[in-house]
Amino acid sequence: MKEDARSDVEHRHRDISPEIFKDHAHKAVDWIAEYLEDMSQYPVLARTRPGDLKARIPKSPPSSSEPLETIMDDFREIILPGITHWNHPRFFAYFSITSSYPGIIGEMLCSALNVNAMLWKTSPSATELEEVVTDWLRQMLGLPEQFNGVINDSASVSSLCALAAAREHTGLNIRENGLFGGNLPRLRIYTSEEAHSSIEKAAIVLGIGQRGVKKIPTDEAFRMNVKALAQSVEEDIQRGIKPICIIPTIGTTSTTSIDPVKEISDVCERYGIWLHVDAAYGGSAATIEEMRPMFTGWETADSIVVNPHKWLFTPIDCSILYCRRSEVLKQAFSLTPEYLRTTEADKVTNLMDYGVSLGRRFRALKLWMVIRALGAEGIANTIREHISYAKRLEKVIQGTPNFELLAPVPFSTIVFRFSPKPATGNIAELNTLNEKLMESVNQTGQVFLSHTKLRGKFGIRLTIGNIKTTWEDVALAWDIIQQKAKELSDLGK
Ligand code: PLP
């Protein structure tokens, strides 16, 4: 019996009743489908100002229950205006990530089950499905069967775990002694100057420190210079510094450049250094047979990170750490208090042993649903189309006066700038002009672009990764960019 006419809570259930849940859940599903099918009423980038939402939400929680109808009204009126629509087909900023219907269903079921897959026993299906589905993806990526996958929330955590394993692999027993025991050498990690900041953050957390990360220079295509890498490693060894890991990237964040993994792998082999490949974004493209040559050498890695939540149509969060030496990863993290001891521990995988967190969401469920419902071929075809749109836009930009590409386009990200003639010759002016251009394009609400800086040059990034993006979306973005560039030029005359 409901005791408060304004409440949906049935005291018998201590929760809303199943009938009311069904009613509102069905309405929410209807809303989701309409939202995903037509986002034209929403600006891609939120138009709110700092504090707008906070000003409209009570500072204290409600003491009594409120009806779901009211909560949903507030979701539409107060929350949605402050949302930047990452699922919008013209979200071209950062790395354009997207969910998909099967992934959304997976998330719904995941929260209904609400299991914690810390131990095999605490949900055998969650553990075994994670083992199976990461192995499915391994096969889709063409990686050897020695790689075992575990799912983390982010690439930052996956790389942190990989670096902890690399540190463990040195045999310096830092896990037990910390960084204060005995006469430890200084530790060094090598990555390129284009690597993602998550590598440096992992070094901070692991006590290696920012100065323990050597950022190797890159060539004209933003790829790690292997000669400079080998020289750095050699010099460090001479000085008594211990190299623990080299991290090439396949698909760097700024330009999606691809480090020469094969040559880097040779350096790792020569000096016995752990090879961790950051393929958080680019990795998904290995589902396409003809893209595989770009991944040459990654099969020799000790660990690799690939994020299905970036370019594999799986709702955030889902990052996979593939490790060829799972026993080292386990050695780095396994710690079992009495209350988590189980009798079958030697026969099964307890996922808590392979990372930082004890509690783990059942993330494998959504990935399983995405791979089954879209199919390996369907996924590869969509990624292939994204790449073909990027190549097409690359050609268009090459043929457009007053625009220039700032980097090669190996995947689906294009970095370019507006450089009207006659050239000002002043890089700061050109940077300001391009920043203004990007902001005026984003203000239209029709598209959302982001930027990078390459050797001092402000570059506008357009990245294609949404499951619903069509060539028409890309073409519209390009029209808007040109129109805004013309307006800015006219203003400057
Ligand atoms: N590695 C690369 C190459 C990235 O581009 C990013 C983020 O864009 C990351 C790692 C970090 O990913 P996450 O947000 O999953 O931590």
Coordinates of C-alpha atoms and ligand atoms in Angstrom, one line a residue:
M1 CA 0.0 0.0 0.0
K2 CA 1.2 3.4 -0.8
E3 CA 1.2 5.7 2.2
D4 CA 2.1 8.9 0.6
A5 CA 0.0 10.0 -2.3
R6 CA 3.0 11.8 -3.9
S7 CA 5.3 8.8 -3.6
D8 CA 5.9 5.8 -5.9
V9 CA 7.4 3.8 -3.1
E10 CA 5.5 0.8 -1.9
H11 CA 6.4 0.2 1.8
R12 CA 6.0 -3.5 1.2
H13 CA 8.9 -3.4 -1.2
R14 CA 10.9 -0.5 0.4
D15 CA 11.4 0.4 -3.2
I16 CA 9.1 1.5 -6.0
S17 CA 6.7 -1.3 -7.0
P18 CA 7.5 -3.6 -10.0
E19 CA 4.5 -2.2 -11.8
I20 CA 5.7 1.4 -11.4
F21 CA 9.2 0.3 -12.3
K22 CA 7.9 -1.3 -15.5
D23 CA 5.9 1.7 -16.5
H24 CA 8.8 4.1 -16.0
A25 CA 11.4 1.8 -17.4
H26 CA 9.3 1.3 -20.6
K27 CA 8.9 5.1 -20.8
A28 CA 12.7 5.5 -20.3
V29 CA 13.4 3.0 -23.1
D30 CA 11.0 4.8 -25.4
W31 CA 12.8 8.0 -24.6
I32 CA 16.2 6.4 -25.2
A33 CA 15.2 5.2 -28.7
E34 CA 13.7 8.5 -29.7
Y35 CA 16.8 10.3 -28.3
L36 CA 19.2 8.2 -30.2
E37 CA 17.3 8.3 -33.4
D38 CA 16.9 12.1 -33.6
M39 CA 19.2 14.4 -31.7
S40 CA 18.5 17.4 -34.0
Q41 CA 16.9 19.3 -31.1
Y42 CA 20.1 19.2 -29.0
P43 CA 23.3 21.2 -29.5
V44 CA 26.1 18.7 -29.6
L45 CA 28.2 20.8 -27.1
A46 CA 26.3 21.8 -23.9
R47 CA 25.5 25.5 -23.9
T48 CA 25.2 25.9 -20.1
R49 CA 27.4 28.2 -18.0
P50 CA 29.3 27.0 -14.9
G51 CA 26.9 26.7 -12.0
D52 CA 23.7 26.6 -14.1
L53 CA 22.8 23.1 -12.9
K54 CA 23.8 23.6 -9.3
A55 CA 21.5 26.7 -9.2
R56 CA 18.5 24.5 -10.1
I57 CA 19.1 21.5 -7.8
P58 CA 18.4 21.6 -4.1
K59 CA 21.5 21.7 -2.0
S60 CA 20.1 19.0 0.4
P61 CA 18.6 15.6 -0.4
P62 CA 14.8 15.2 -0.2
S63 CA 13.8 13.6 3.1
S64 CA 10.8 11.9 1.7
S65 CA 10.3 10.0 -1.6
E66 CA 9.5 11.9 -4.8
P67 CA 7.5 10.5 -7.7
L68 CA 9.4 9.2 -10.7
E69 CA 7.3 11.4 -13.0
T70 CA 8.7 14.5 -11.3
I71 CA 12.2 13.1 -11.4
M72 CA 12.0 12.3 -15.1
D73 CA 10.6 15.8 -15.8
D74 CA 13.7 17.3 -14.0
F75 CA 16.0 14.9 -16.0
R76 CA 14.6 16.4 -19.2
E77 CA 14.4 20.0 -18.0
I78 CA 17.4 20.4 -15.7
I79 CA 19.9 17.6 -16.6
L80 CA 19.7 17.4 -20.3
P81 CA 20.6 21.0 -21.1
G82 CA 23.9 20.5 -19.4
I83 CA 24.7 17.3 -21.4
T84 CA 27.3 17.3 -24.2
H85 CA 25.9 14.7 -26.5
W86 CA 28.7 12.1 -26.9
N87 CA 26.2 9.8 -28.7
H88 CA 25.5 12.5 -31.3
P89 CA 26.5 11.5 -34.9
R90 CA 28.2 14.9 -35.3
F91 CA 30.3 14.6 -32.1
F92 CA 33.7 14.8 -33.8
A93 CA 35.8 15.9 -30.7
Y94 CA 38.5 14.1 -28.7
F95 CA 37.9 10.5 -29.7
S96 CA 34.3 10.2 -30.8
I97 CA 32.9 7.3 -28.7
T98 CA 29.5 5.8 -29.0
S99 CA 27.2 3.3 -27.3
S100 CA 24.9 1.1 -29.3
Y101 CA 21.5 -0.5 -28.5
P102 CA 22.9 -3.9 -27.5
G103 CA 25.5 -2.2 -25.3
I104 CA 22.7 -0.2 -23.6
I105 CA 20.7 -3.4 -23.0
G106 CA 23.9 -4.9 -21.5
E107 CA 24.2 -2.0 -19.1
M108 CA 20.6 -2.3 -18.0
L109 CA 20.9 -6.0 -17.3
C110 CA 24.3 -5.4 -15.6
S111 CA 22.7 -3.0 -13.1
A112 CA 19.7 -5.3 -12.6
L113 CA 22.1 -8.2 -11.7
N114 CA 24.4 -5.9 -9.8
V115 CA 27.0 -8.6 -9.3
N116 CA 30.5 -7.9 -8.0
A117 CA 32.8 -10.1 -10.0
M118 CA 35.7 -9.9 -7.6
L119 CA 35.9 -13.7 -7.1
W120 CA 34.9 -16.5 -9.5
K121 CA 32.5 -17.6 -6.7
T122 CA 30.8 -14.2 -6.4
S123 CA 29.5 -14.7 -9.9
P124 CA 31.0 -17.5 -12.0
S125 CA 29.3 -16.3 -15.1
A126 CA 30.7 -12.8 -14.8
T127 CA 34.2 -14.1 -14.5
E128 CA 33.9 -16.8 -17.2
L129 CA 32.2 -14.4 -19.6
E130 CA 35.0 -11.9 -19.1
E131 CA 37.5 -14.6 -20.0
V132 CA 35.5 -15.7 -23.0
V133 CA 34.6 -12.3 -24.4
T134 CA 38.1 -10.8 -24.1
D135 CA 39.3 -13.9 -25.9
W136 CA 36.7 -13.3 -28.7
L137 CA 38.0 -9.8 -29.1
R138 CA 41.6 -11.1 -29.1
Q139 CA 40.7 -13.3 -32.0
M140 CA 38.9 -10.4 -33.8
L141 CA 42.1 -8.4 -33.4
G142 CA 44.3 -11.1 -34.7
L143 CA 46.4 -11.4 -31.5
P144 CA 48.1 -14.7 -30.5
E145 CA 46.3 -16.9 -28.0
Q146 CA 49.0 -16.3 -25.3
F147 CA 47.2 -13.0 -24.5
N148 CA 44.7 -13.0 -21.7
G149 CA 42.4 -10.1 -21.2
V150 CA 40.9 -8.4 -18.1
I151 CA 38.5 -5.6 -18.3
N152 CA 39.1 -2.3 -16.5
D153 CA 37.2 0.9 -16.4
S154 CA 39.7 3.0 -18.3
A155 CA 42.9 2.8 -20.3
S156 CA 44.5 4.9 -17.6
V157 CA 43.9 2.0 -15.2
S158 CA 44.9 -0.7 -17.7
S159 CA 48.2 1.1 -18.4
L160 CA 48.8 1.6 -14.7
C161 CA 48.3 -2.2 -14.1
A162 CA 50.6 -3.0 -17.1
L163 CA 53.3 -0.7 -15.6
A164 CA 52.9 -2.3 -12.2
A165 CA 53.5 -5.7 -13.9
A166 CA 56.5 -4.3 -15.7
R167 CA 57.9 -3.0 -12.4
E168 CA 57.2 -6.4 -10.8
H169 CA 59.0 -8.1 -13.7
T170 CA 62.3 -6.3 -12.8
G171 CA 62.6 -8.7 -9.8
L172 CA 63.4 -5.6 -7.6
N173 CA 60.6 -6.7 -5.2
I174 CA 59.3 -3.2 -5.0
R175 CA 55.8 -4.6 -4.3
E176 CA 57.1 -5.7 -0.9
N177 CA 59.7 -3.2 0.0
G178 CA 58.3 -0.1 -1.7
L179 CA 60.7 2.3 -3.2
F180 CA 62.7 2.7 0.0
G181 CA 64.2 -0.7 0.4
G182 CA 67.9 -1.3 -0.2
N183 CA 69.9 0.4 -2.9
L184 CA 67.3 0.6 -5.6
P185 CA 68.4 2.1 -9.0
R186 CA 66.3 4.9 -10.5
L187 CA 63.6 3.4 -12.7
R188 CA 62.8 4.6 -16.2
I189 CA 59.8 4.3 -18.6
Y190 CA 60.1 5.3 -22.2
T191 CA 57.4 6.6 -24.4
S192 CA 57.1 9.2 -27.1
E193 CA 56.4 12.9 -26.7
E194 CA 53.0 12.2 -28.3
A195 CA 52.0 9.6 -25.7
H196 CA 48.8 10.0 -23.7
S197 CA 49.1 11.7 -20.3
S198 CA 47.8 8.5 -18.6
I199 CA 51.4 7.1 -18.9
E200 CA 52.8 9.9 -16.9
K201 CA 50.0 9.6 -14.3
A202 CA 50.7 5.9 -13.9
A203 CA 54.4 6.8 -13.3
I204 CA 53.2 9.3 -10.6
V205 CA 51.1 6.7 -8.9
L206 CA 53.8 4.0 -9.0
G207 CA 56.4 6.2 -7.5
I208 CA 58.5 6.3 -10.7
G209 CA 57.7 10.0 -10.9
Q210 CA 57.3 12.3 -13.9
R211 CA 61.1 12.5 -14.2
G212 CA 61.1 8.8 -14.5
V213 CA 59.3 9.1 -17.9
K214 CA 61.5 9.8 -20.8
K215 CA 59.6 11.3 -23.7
I216 CA 61.4 10.3 -26.9
P217 CA 61.2 12.8 -29.8
T218 CA 59.1 12.0 -32.8
D219 CA 59.7 12.2 -36.6
E220 CA 57.8 14.4 -39.1
A221 CA 54.8 12.0 -38.9
F222 CA 54.7 12.1 -35.1
R223 CA 56.2 8.6 -34.7
M224 CA 58.7 7.7 -32.0
N225 CA 62.3 8.0 -33.2
V226 CA 63.7 4.5 -32.5
K227 CA 67.3 5.6 -32.8
A228 CA 66.8 8.2 -30.1
L229 CA 65.0 5.6 -28.0
A230 CA 67.9 3.1 -28.2
Q231 CA 70.4 5.8 -27.4
S232 CA 68.4 6.9 -24.4
V233 CA 68.1 3.3 -23.1
E234 CA 71.9 2.7 -23.6
E235 CA 72.8 6.0 -21.9
D236 CA 70.5 5.2 -18.9
I237 CA 72.0 1.8 -18.4
Q238 CA 75.5 3.3 -18.5
R239 CA 74.4 5.7 -15.7
G240 CA 72.9 2.9 -13.6
I241 CA 69.3 3.7 -14.3
K242 CA 67.0 0.7 -14.7
P243 CA 64.7 0.7 -17.8
I244 CA 61.5 -1.0 -16.9
C245 CA 59.1 -0.4 -19.8
I246 CA 58.8 1.0 -23.3
I247 CA 55.4 2.2 -24.4
P248 CA 54.7 2.8 -28.1
T249 CA 51.2 4.0 -29.1
I250 CA 49.2 2.8 -32.0
G251 CA 46.9 5.8 -32.6
T252 CA 48.2 8.7 -30.5
T253 CA 45.7 11.1 -29.0
S254 CA 46.7 14.2 -31.0
T255 CA 47.1 12.8 -34.5
T256 CA 46.6 9.0 -34.3
S257 CA 50.2 8.4 -35.4
I258 CA 51.6 4.9 -35.1
D259 CA 54.9 4.3 -33.4
P260 CA 57.1 1.7 -35.2
V261 CA 56.2 -1.1 -32.8
K262 CA 58.3 -3.8 -34.5
E263 CA 61.6 -1.8 -34.2
I264 CA 60.7 -0.8 -30.7
S265 CA 60.0 -4.4 -29.8
D266 CA 63.6 -5.2 -31.0
V267 CA 65.0 -2.7 -28.6
C268 CA 62.9 -4.3 -25.8
E269 CA 64.2 -7.7 -26.7
R270 CA 67.8 -6.6 -26.8
Y271 CA 67.7 -5.1 -23.3
G272 CA 65.0 -7.4 -21.7
I273 CA 62.5 -4.5 -21.3
W274 CA 58.7 -4.9 -20.9
L275 CA 56.8 -3.8 -24.0
H276 CA 53.4 -2.2 -23.3
V277 CA 51.4 -1.0 -26.4
D278 CA 48.9 1.7 -25.9
A279 CA 46.2 0.9 -28.6
A280 CA 43.4 2.3 -26.5
Y281 CA 41.9 4.0 -29.6
G282 CA 43.6 2.5 -32.6
G283 CA 43.3 -1.1 -31.4
S284 CA 39.7 -1.5 -32.6
A285 CA 40.9 -1.0 -36.2
A286 CA 42.8 -4.3 -36.1
T287 CA 39.3 -5.9 -36.5
I288 CA 39.8 -5.0 -40.2
E289 CA 42.1 -7.4 -42.0
E290 CA 43.6 -4.8 -44.3
M291 CA 44.6 -2.6 -41.4
R292 CA 46.6 -5.3 -39.7
P293 CA 50.0 -4.3 -41.3
M294 CA 49.8 -1.1 -39.2
F295 CA 49.9 -3.2 -36.1
T296 CA 53.0 -5.2 -37.0
G297 CA 55.0 -6.0 -33.9
W298 CA 52.2 -5.6 -31.3
E299 CA 51.9 -9.4 -31.2
T300 CA 55.3 -9.5 -29.5
A301 CA 54.2 -7.1 -26.7
D302 CA 54.1 -8.1 -23.0
S303 CA 50.9 -6.1 -22.7
I304 CA 48.4 -4.1 -24.8
V305 CA 45.5 -1.9 -23.9
V306 CA 42.5 -1.7 -26.2
N307 CA 39.3 0.3 -25.3
P308 CA 36.1 -1.1 -26.7
H309 CA 34.5 2.0 -25.2
K310 CA 36.4 4.2 -27.6
W311 CA 35.7 2.7 -31.1
L312 CA 33.9 -0.6 -30.6
F313 CA 30.4 0.7 -29.9
T314 CA 30.4 -0.4 -26.2
P315 CA 29.1 2.1 -23.6
I316 CA 31.8 3.7 -21.4
D317 CA 33.3 2.1 -19.4
C318 CA 35.2 -0.8 -20.9
S319 CA 39.0 -1.0 -21.4
I320 CA 40.8 -4.3 -21.9
L321 CA 44.3 -5.0 -20.7
Y322 CA 45.8 -7.9 -22.7
C323 CA 48.7 -9.5 -21.0
R324 CA 51.0 -12.2 -22.3
R325 CA 52.4 -12.7 -18.8
S326 CA 49.3 -12.9 -16.7
E327 CA 51.3 -14.6 -14.0
V328 CA 53.4 -11.4 -13.6
L329 CA 50.3 -9.3 -13.5
K330 CA 48.9 -11.6 -10.8
Q331 CA 52.2 -11.4 -8.9
A332 CA 51.9 -7.6 -8.9
F333 CA 48.4 -7.5 -7.5
S334 CA 47.3 -10.7 -5.8
L335 CA 46.5 -10.1 -2.2
T336 CA 43.9 -12.3 -0.5
P337 CA 42.5 -11.4 3.0
E338 CA 41.0 -14.2 4.9
Y339 CA 37.4 -13.3 4.1
L340 CA 38.1 -13.6 0.4
R341 CA 39.8 -17.0 0.5
T342 CA 38.0 -19.7 -1.5
T343 CA 38.6 -23.4 -1.8
E344 CA 38.5 -23.4 -5.7
A345 CA 41.1 -20.6 -6.0
D346 CA 43.7 -22.9 -7.8
K347 CA 41.1 -24.0 -10.4
V348 CA 39.5 -20.8 -11.4
T349 CA 40.3 -17.1 -12.2
N350 CA 39.6 -14.6 -9.4
L351 CA 39.6 -11.4 -11.3
M352 CA 40.5 -9.3 -8.2
D353 CA 44.0 -10.8 -8.6
Y354 CA 44.7 -8.9 -11.8
G355 CA 44.2 -5.3 -11.0
V356 CA 43.9 -2.5 -8.5
S357 CA 40.2 -2.7 -7.6
L358 CA 38.5 -5.5 -5.6
G359 CA 35.0 -4.8 -6.7
R360 CA 34.3 -5.1 -10.4
R361 CA 31.3 -4.4 -12.5
F362 CA 30.0 -7.1 -14.9
R363 CA 31.3 -5.2 -17.9
A364 CA 31.8 -8.3 -20.1
L365 CA 28.0 -8.5 -20.4
K366 CA 27.6 -5.4 -22.6
L367 CA 30.7 -6.3 -24.7
W368 CA 29.3 -9.8 -25.2
M369 CA 26.0 -8.3 -26.3
V370 CA 27.6 -5.8 -28.7
I371 CA 29.8 -8.4 -30.4
R372 CA 27.0 -10.9 -30.7
A373 CA 24.3 -8.4 -31.9
L374 CA 26.5 -6.5 -34.3
G375 CA 28.8 -9.4 -35.3
A376 CA 32.5 -9.2 -35.9
E377 CA 32.0 -8.4 -39.5
G378 CA 29.4 -5.7 -38.8
I379 CA 31.8 -4.0 -36.4
A380 CA 34.7 -4.2 -38.8
N381 CA 32.5 -2.8 -41.6
T382 CA 31.4 0.2 -39.5
I383 CA 35.0 1.0 -38.6
R384 CA 36.0 0.6 -42.2
E385 CA 33.4 3.1 -43.2
H386 CA 34.6 5.6 -40.6
I387 CA 38.1 5.3 -42.0
S388 CA 36.8 5.8 -45.6
Y389 CA 35.0 9.0 -44.6
A390 CA 38.2 10.3 -43.0
K391 CA 40.2 9.5 -46.2
R392 CA 37.5 11.2 -48.3
L393 CA 37.7 14.3 -46.1
E394 CA 41.5 14.2 -46.2
K395 CA 41.3 14.5 -50.0
V396 CA 38.7 17.3 -49.9
I397 CA 40.9 19.3 -47.5
Q398 CA 44.0 18.6 -49.7
G399 CA 42.0 20.2 -52.6
T400 CA 40.7 23.2 -50.7
P401 CA 42.7 26.4 -50.9
N402 CA 43.5 28.1 -47.6
F403 CA 43.3 24.8 -45.6
E404 CA 46.1 22.5 -44.8
L405 CA 46.5 19.1 -43.2
L406 CA 48.8 19.0 -40.2
A407 CA 49.3 15.2 -40.0
P408 CA 48.8 12.0 -41.9
V409 CA 45.5 10.3 -41.5
P410 CA 46.1 6.6 -40.7
F411 CA 42.7 6.0 -38.9
S412 CA 39.6 8.2 -38.7
T413 CA 41.0 11.4 -37.2
I414 CA 41.9 14.4 -39.4
V415 CA 44.0 17.3 -38.0
F416 CA 44.0 20.4 -40.1
R417 CA 44.1 24.2 -39.9
F418 CA 42.8 27.2 -41.8
S419 CA 45.8 29.2 -43.2
P420 CA 44.4 31.9 -45.5
K421 CA 46.7 33.4 -48.1
P422 CA 48.6 35.7 -48.1
A423 CA 50.1 34.0 -45.1
T424 CA 50.6 36.2 -42.0
G425 CA 53.8 34.4 -41.2
N426 CA 52.8 34.8 -37.6
I427 CA 52.1 31.5 -35.9
A428 CA 50.4 33.1 -32.8
E429 CA 48.0 34.9 -35.1
L430 CA 47.2 31.8 -37.1
N431 CA 46.7 29.9 -33.8
T432 CA 44.3 32.5 -32.5
L433 CA 42.4 32.5 -35.9
N434 CA 42.0 28.7 -35.8
E435 CA 40.9 28.7 -32.2
K436 CA 38.3 31.3 -33.1
L437 CA 37.2 29.2 -36.0
M438 CA 36.8 26.0 -33.9
E439 CA 34.8 27.9 -31.3
S440 CA 32.5 29.5 -33.8
V441 CA 31.9 26.1 -35.4
N442 CA 31.1 24.6 -32.0
Q443 CA 28.8 27.5 -31.2
T444 CA 26.5 26.5 -34.0
G445 CA 25.5 23.5 -31.9
Q446 CA 25.6 21.4 -35.1
V447 CA 29.0 19.8 -34.6
F448 CA 31.6 19.5 -31.9
L449 CA 35.3 19.6 -32.8
S450 CA 38.4 19.7 -30.5
H451 CA 42.0 20.7 -31.0
T452 CA 45.6 19.9 -30.4
K453 CA 48.9 21.7 -30.8
L454 CA 51.6 20.2 -33.1
R455 CA 55.0 21.7 -32.8
G456 CA 53.4 25.0 -31.8
K457 CA 50.7 24.9 -34.4
F458 CA 47.1 25.0 -33.3
G459 CA 45.3 22.1 -35.2
I460 CA 41.6 21.4 -35.4
R461 CA 40.8 17.7 -34.9
L462 CA 37.8 16.0 -36.5
T463 CA 37.5 12.4 -35.4
I464 CA 34.9 10.0 -36.7
G465 CA 33.8 7.1 -34.5
N466 CA 30.0 7.3 -33.8
I467 CA 28.0 4.2 -35.0
K468 CA 25.4 6.5 -36.6
T469 CA 27.8 9.0 -38.4
T470 CA 27.3 9.1 -42.1
W471 CA 29.3 10.9 -44.8
E472 CA 26.5 13.5 -44.9
D473 CA 27.3 14.3 -41.2
V474 CA 31.0 14.8 -42.1
A475 CA 30.2 16.8 -45.2
L476 CA 27.9 19.1 -43.2
A477 CA 30.7 19.6 -40.6
W478 CA 33.0 20.6 -43.5
D479 CA 30.5 23.0 -45.0
I480 CA 30.1 24.7 -41.6
I481 CA 33.9 24.9 -41.1
Q482 CA 34.3 26.6 -44.5
Q483 CA 31.4 29.0 -44.0
K484 CA 32.8 30.1 -40.6
A485 CA 36.3 30.4 -42.0
K486 CA 34.9 32.7 -44.7
E487 CA 33.0 34.8 -42.1
L488 CA 36.2 35.2 -40.0
S489 CA 38.2 36.1 -43.1
D490 CA 35.6 38.7 -44.1
L491 CA 35.6 40.2 -40.6
G492 CA 39.4 40.5 -40.8
K493 CA 39.3 42.5 -44.0
Ligands
PLP1 N1 45.6 6.2 -24.5 C1 45.2 7.0 -25.5 C2 46.0 6.8 -26.8 C3 44.1 7.8 -25.5 O1 43.8 8.6 -26.5 C4 43.4 7.9 -24.2 C5 42.3 8.8 -24.1 O2 41.8 9.4 -25.1 C6 43.8 7.1 -23.2 C7 44.9 6.3 -23.3 C8 43.1 7.2 -21.8 O3 41.9 6.6 -22.0 P1 40.9 6.5 -20.7 O4 40.0 7.6 -20.8 O5 40.1 5.2 -21.0 O6 41.7 6.4 -19.5

